[in-house]
Short mmCIF file of C-alpha atoms in Angstrom, two decimals:
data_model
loop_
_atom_site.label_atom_id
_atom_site.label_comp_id
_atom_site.label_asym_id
_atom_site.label_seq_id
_atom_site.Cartn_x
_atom_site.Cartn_y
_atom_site.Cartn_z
CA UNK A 133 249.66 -59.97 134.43
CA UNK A 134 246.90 -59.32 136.97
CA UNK A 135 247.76 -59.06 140.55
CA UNK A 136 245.85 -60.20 143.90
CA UNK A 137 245.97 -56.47 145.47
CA UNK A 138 245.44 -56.57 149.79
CA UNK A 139 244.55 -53.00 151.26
CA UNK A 140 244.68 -53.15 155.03
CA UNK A 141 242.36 -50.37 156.21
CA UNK A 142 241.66 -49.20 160.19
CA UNK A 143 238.62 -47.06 160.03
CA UNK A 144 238.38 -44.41 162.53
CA UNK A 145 234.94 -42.15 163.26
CA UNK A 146 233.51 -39.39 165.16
CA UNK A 147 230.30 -37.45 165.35
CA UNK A 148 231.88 -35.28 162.76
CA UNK A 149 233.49 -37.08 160.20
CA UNK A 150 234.87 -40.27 159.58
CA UNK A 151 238.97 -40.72 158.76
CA UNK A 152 240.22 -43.92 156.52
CA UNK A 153 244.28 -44.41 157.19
CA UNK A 154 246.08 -46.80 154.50
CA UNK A 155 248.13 -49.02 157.41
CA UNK A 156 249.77 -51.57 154.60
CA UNK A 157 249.48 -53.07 151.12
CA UNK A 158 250.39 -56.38 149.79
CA UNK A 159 250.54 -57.67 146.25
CA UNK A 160 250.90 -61.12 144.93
CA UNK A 161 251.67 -61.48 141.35
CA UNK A 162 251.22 -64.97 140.88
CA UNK A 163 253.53 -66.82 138.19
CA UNK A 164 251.33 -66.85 134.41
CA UNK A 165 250.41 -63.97 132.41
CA UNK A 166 246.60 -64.37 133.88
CA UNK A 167 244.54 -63.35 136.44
CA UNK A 168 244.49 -63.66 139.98
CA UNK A 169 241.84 -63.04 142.62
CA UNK A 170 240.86 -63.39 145.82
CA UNK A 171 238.16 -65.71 146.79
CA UNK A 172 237.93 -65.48 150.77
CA UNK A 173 239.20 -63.91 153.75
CA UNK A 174 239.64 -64.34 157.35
CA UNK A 175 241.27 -62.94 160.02
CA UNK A 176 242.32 -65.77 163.05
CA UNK A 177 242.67 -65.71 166.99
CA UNK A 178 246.18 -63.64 166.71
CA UNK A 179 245.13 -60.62 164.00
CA UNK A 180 247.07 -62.61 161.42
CA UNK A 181 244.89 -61.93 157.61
CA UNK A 182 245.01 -64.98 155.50
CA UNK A 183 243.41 -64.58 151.99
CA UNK A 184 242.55 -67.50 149.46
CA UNK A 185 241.61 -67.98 145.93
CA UNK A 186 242.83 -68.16 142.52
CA UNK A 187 246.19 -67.69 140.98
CA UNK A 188 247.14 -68.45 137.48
CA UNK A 189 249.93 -70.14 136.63
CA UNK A 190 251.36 -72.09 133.02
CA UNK A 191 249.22 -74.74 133.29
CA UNK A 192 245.90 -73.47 134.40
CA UNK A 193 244.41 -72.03 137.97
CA UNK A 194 246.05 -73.49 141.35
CA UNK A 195 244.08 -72.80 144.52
CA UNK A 196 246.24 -69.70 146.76
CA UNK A 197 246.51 -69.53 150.29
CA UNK A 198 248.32 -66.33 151.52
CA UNK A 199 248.96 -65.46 155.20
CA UNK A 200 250.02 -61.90 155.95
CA UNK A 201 251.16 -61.05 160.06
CA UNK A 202 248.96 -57.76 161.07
CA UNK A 203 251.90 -55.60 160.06
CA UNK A 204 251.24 -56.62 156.48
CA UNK A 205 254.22 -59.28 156.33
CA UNK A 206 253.85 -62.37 154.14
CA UNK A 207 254.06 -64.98 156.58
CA UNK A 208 253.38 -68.31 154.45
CA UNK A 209 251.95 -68.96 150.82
CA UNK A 210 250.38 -72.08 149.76
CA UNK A 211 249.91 -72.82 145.82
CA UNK A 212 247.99 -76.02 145.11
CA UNK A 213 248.01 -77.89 141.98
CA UNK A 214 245.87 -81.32 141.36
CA UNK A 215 246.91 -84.59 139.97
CA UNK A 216 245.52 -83.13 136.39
CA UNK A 217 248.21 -80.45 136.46
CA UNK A 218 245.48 -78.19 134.66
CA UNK A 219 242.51 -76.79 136.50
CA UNK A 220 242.00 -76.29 140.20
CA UNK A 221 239.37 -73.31 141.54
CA UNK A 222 238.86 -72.65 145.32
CA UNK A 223 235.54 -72.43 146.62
CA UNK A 224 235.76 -71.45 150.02
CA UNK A 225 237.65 -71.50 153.17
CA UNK A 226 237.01 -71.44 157.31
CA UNK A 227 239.59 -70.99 159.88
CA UNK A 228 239.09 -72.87 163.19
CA UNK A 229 240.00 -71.80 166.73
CA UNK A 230 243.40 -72.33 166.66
CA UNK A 231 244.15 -70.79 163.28
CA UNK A 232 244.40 -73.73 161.07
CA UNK A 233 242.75 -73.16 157.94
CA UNK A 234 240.63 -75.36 155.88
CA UNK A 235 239.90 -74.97 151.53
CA UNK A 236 237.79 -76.55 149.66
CA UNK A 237 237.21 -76.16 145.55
CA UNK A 238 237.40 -78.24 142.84
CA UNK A 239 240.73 -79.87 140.80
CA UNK A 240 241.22 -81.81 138.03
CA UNK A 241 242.88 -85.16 139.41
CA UNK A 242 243.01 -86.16 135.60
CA UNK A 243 240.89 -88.73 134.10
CA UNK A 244 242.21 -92.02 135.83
CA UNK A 245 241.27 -90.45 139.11
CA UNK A 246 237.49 -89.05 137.68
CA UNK A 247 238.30 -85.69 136.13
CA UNK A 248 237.03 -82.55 138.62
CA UNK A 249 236.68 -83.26 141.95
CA UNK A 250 235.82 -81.84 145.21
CA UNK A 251 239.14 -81.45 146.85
CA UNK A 252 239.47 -80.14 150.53
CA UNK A 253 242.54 -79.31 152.15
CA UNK A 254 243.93 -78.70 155.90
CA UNK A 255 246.89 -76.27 156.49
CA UNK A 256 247.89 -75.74 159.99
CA UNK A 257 249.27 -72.63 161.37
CA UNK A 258 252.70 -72.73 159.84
CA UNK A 259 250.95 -73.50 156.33
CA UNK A 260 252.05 -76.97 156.09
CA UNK A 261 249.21 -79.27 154.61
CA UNK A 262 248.00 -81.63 157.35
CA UNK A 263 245.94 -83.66 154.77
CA UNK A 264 243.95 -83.42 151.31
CA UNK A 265 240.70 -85.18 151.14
CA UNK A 266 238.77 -85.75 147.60
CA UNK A 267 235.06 -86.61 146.35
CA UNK A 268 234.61 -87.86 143.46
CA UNK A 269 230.79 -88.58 142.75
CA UNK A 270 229.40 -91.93 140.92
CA UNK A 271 229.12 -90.46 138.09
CA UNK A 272 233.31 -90.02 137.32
CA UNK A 273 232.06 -86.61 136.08
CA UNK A 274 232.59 -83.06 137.20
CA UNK A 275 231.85 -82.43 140.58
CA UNK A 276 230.76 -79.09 141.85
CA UNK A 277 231.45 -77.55 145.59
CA UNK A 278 229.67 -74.72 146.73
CA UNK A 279 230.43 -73.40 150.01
CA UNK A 280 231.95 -75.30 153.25
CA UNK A 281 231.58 -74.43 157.06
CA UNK A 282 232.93 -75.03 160.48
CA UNK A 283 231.21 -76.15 163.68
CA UNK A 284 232.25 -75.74 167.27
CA UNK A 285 233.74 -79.08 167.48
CA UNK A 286 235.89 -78.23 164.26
CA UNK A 287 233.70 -80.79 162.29
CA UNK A 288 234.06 -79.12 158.86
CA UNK A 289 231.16 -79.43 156.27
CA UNK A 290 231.28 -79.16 152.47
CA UNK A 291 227.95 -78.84 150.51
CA UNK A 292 227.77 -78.60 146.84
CA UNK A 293 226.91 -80.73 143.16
CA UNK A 294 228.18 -84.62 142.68
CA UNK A 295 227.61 -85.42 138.56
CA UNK A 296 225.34 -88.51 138.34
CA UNK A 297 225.13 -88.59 134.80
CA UNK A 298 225.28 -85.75 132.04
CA UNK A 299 222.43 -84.00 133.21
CA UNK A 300 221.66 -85.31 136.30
CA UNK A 301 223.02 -83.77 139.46
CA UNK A 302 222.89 -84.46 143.86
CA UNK A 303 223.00 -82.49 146.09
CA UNK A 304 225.90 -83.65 148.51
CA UNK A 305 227.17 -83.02 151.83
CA UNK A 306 230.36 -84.69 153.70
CA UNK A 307 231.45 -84.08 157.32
CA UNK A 308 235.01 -84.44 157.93
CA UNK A 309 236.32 -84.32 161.43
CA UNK A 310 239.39 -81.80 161.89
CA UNK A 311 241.85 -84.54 161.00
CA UNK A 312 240.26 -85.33 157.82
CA UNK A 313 238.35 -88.54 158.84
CA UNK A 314 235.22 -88.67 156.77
CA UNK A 315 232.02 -88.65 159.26
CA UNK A 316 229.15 -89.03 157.00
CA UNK A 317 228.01 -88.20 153.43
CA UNK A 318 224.22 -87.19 152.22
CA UNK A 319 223.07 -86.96 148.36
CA UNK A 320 219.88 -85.96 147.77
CA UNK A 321 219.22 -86.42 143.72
CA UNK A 322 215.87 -84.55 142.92
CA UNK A 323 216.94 -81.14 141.89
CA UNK A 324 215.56 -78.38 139.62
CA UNK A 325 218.16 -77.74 137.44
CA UNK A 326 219.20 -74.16 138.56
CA UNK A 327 219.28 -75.06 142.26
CA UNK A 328 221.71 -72.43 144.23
CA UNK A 329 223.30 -74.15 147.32
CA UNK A 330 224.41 -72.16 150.78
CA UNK A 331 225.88 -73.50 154.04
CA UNK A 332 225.01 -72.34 157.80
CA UNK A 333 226.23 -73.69 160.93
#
């Protein structure tokens, strides 16, 4: 069994020399025989660390939200498992100003819902989910996220592949507001094959 390992380090220097103390350690063990890794990190407006990626678990990956308080105390966990009960990878993650935090990745909703989609998700501060939002792209195919980003307004953007058919891919970008209302979508179809995506705000 792999383990999601957290090492909590204050750095200290001086014109000398520069001293590394070990403040705290966390571990999170997940519940298959797999791995587990970390994906993203942030720290929010009160020093709190919250960490998210990918845990393994009997039936596949589930995304993993972990919030640790600055003295290295678990203060919620999030596991989230799709529809499919099978495969679910998180992309990325932003906090906003008030600490909420926002996921994005993609999760197999099963077949009757399109197979892997992009699925975004809004925890608030006590790591309750405020809402789940999915994509699935006309072609009921895999669908690929690549990266997601905030704005000052807590608009939150997610960029990444939509499967038009076999082969062909768009490049697509929603805007949700911060309660999850979809603002606008953009595909773009004419890509070279290896295109690698990024998002800026």
């Amino acid at each position: 069994m792999k383990i999601i390992i957290i090492i909590y380090l204050i750095v200290t220097a001086n014109l000398v020399s520069a001293q590394v103390t070990q403040e705290w350690v966390a571990t999170y063990p997940g519940t298959g025989s797999g791995y587990n890794f970390p994906k993203k990190s942030a720290i929010d407006k009160d020093g709190n660390f919250i960490v998210a990626g990918n845990s393994d678990s009997t039936h596949g990956y589930d995304y993993i939200v972990l919030k640790y308080s600055p003295s290295g105390n678990l203060i919620w966990k999030q596991r989230y498992n799709g529809t499919g009960n099978s495969y679910d990878y998180l992309i990325g993650m932003v906090l906003d100003d008030s600490g909420n935090v926002y996921v994005t990745g993609e999760s197999d909703d099963g077949a009757a819902l399109g197979g892997i989609n992009w699925v975004t998700i809004k925890y608030n501060t006590n790591g309750q989910m405020k809402w789940k939002r999915s994509l699935n792209w006309i072609g009921n195919n895999t669908d690929e996220p690549f990266g997601m980003n905030i704005d000052k307004d807590r608009n939150i953007y997610v960029v990444g592949f939509g499967r038009v058919t076999g082969t062909e891919r768009a490049l697509v970008t929603m805007k949700y507001s911060s309660n999850g209302d979809s603002i606008w979508v953009n595909s773009y179809t004419s890509l070279p094959s290896r295109s690698k995506l990024g998002i800026f705000c």
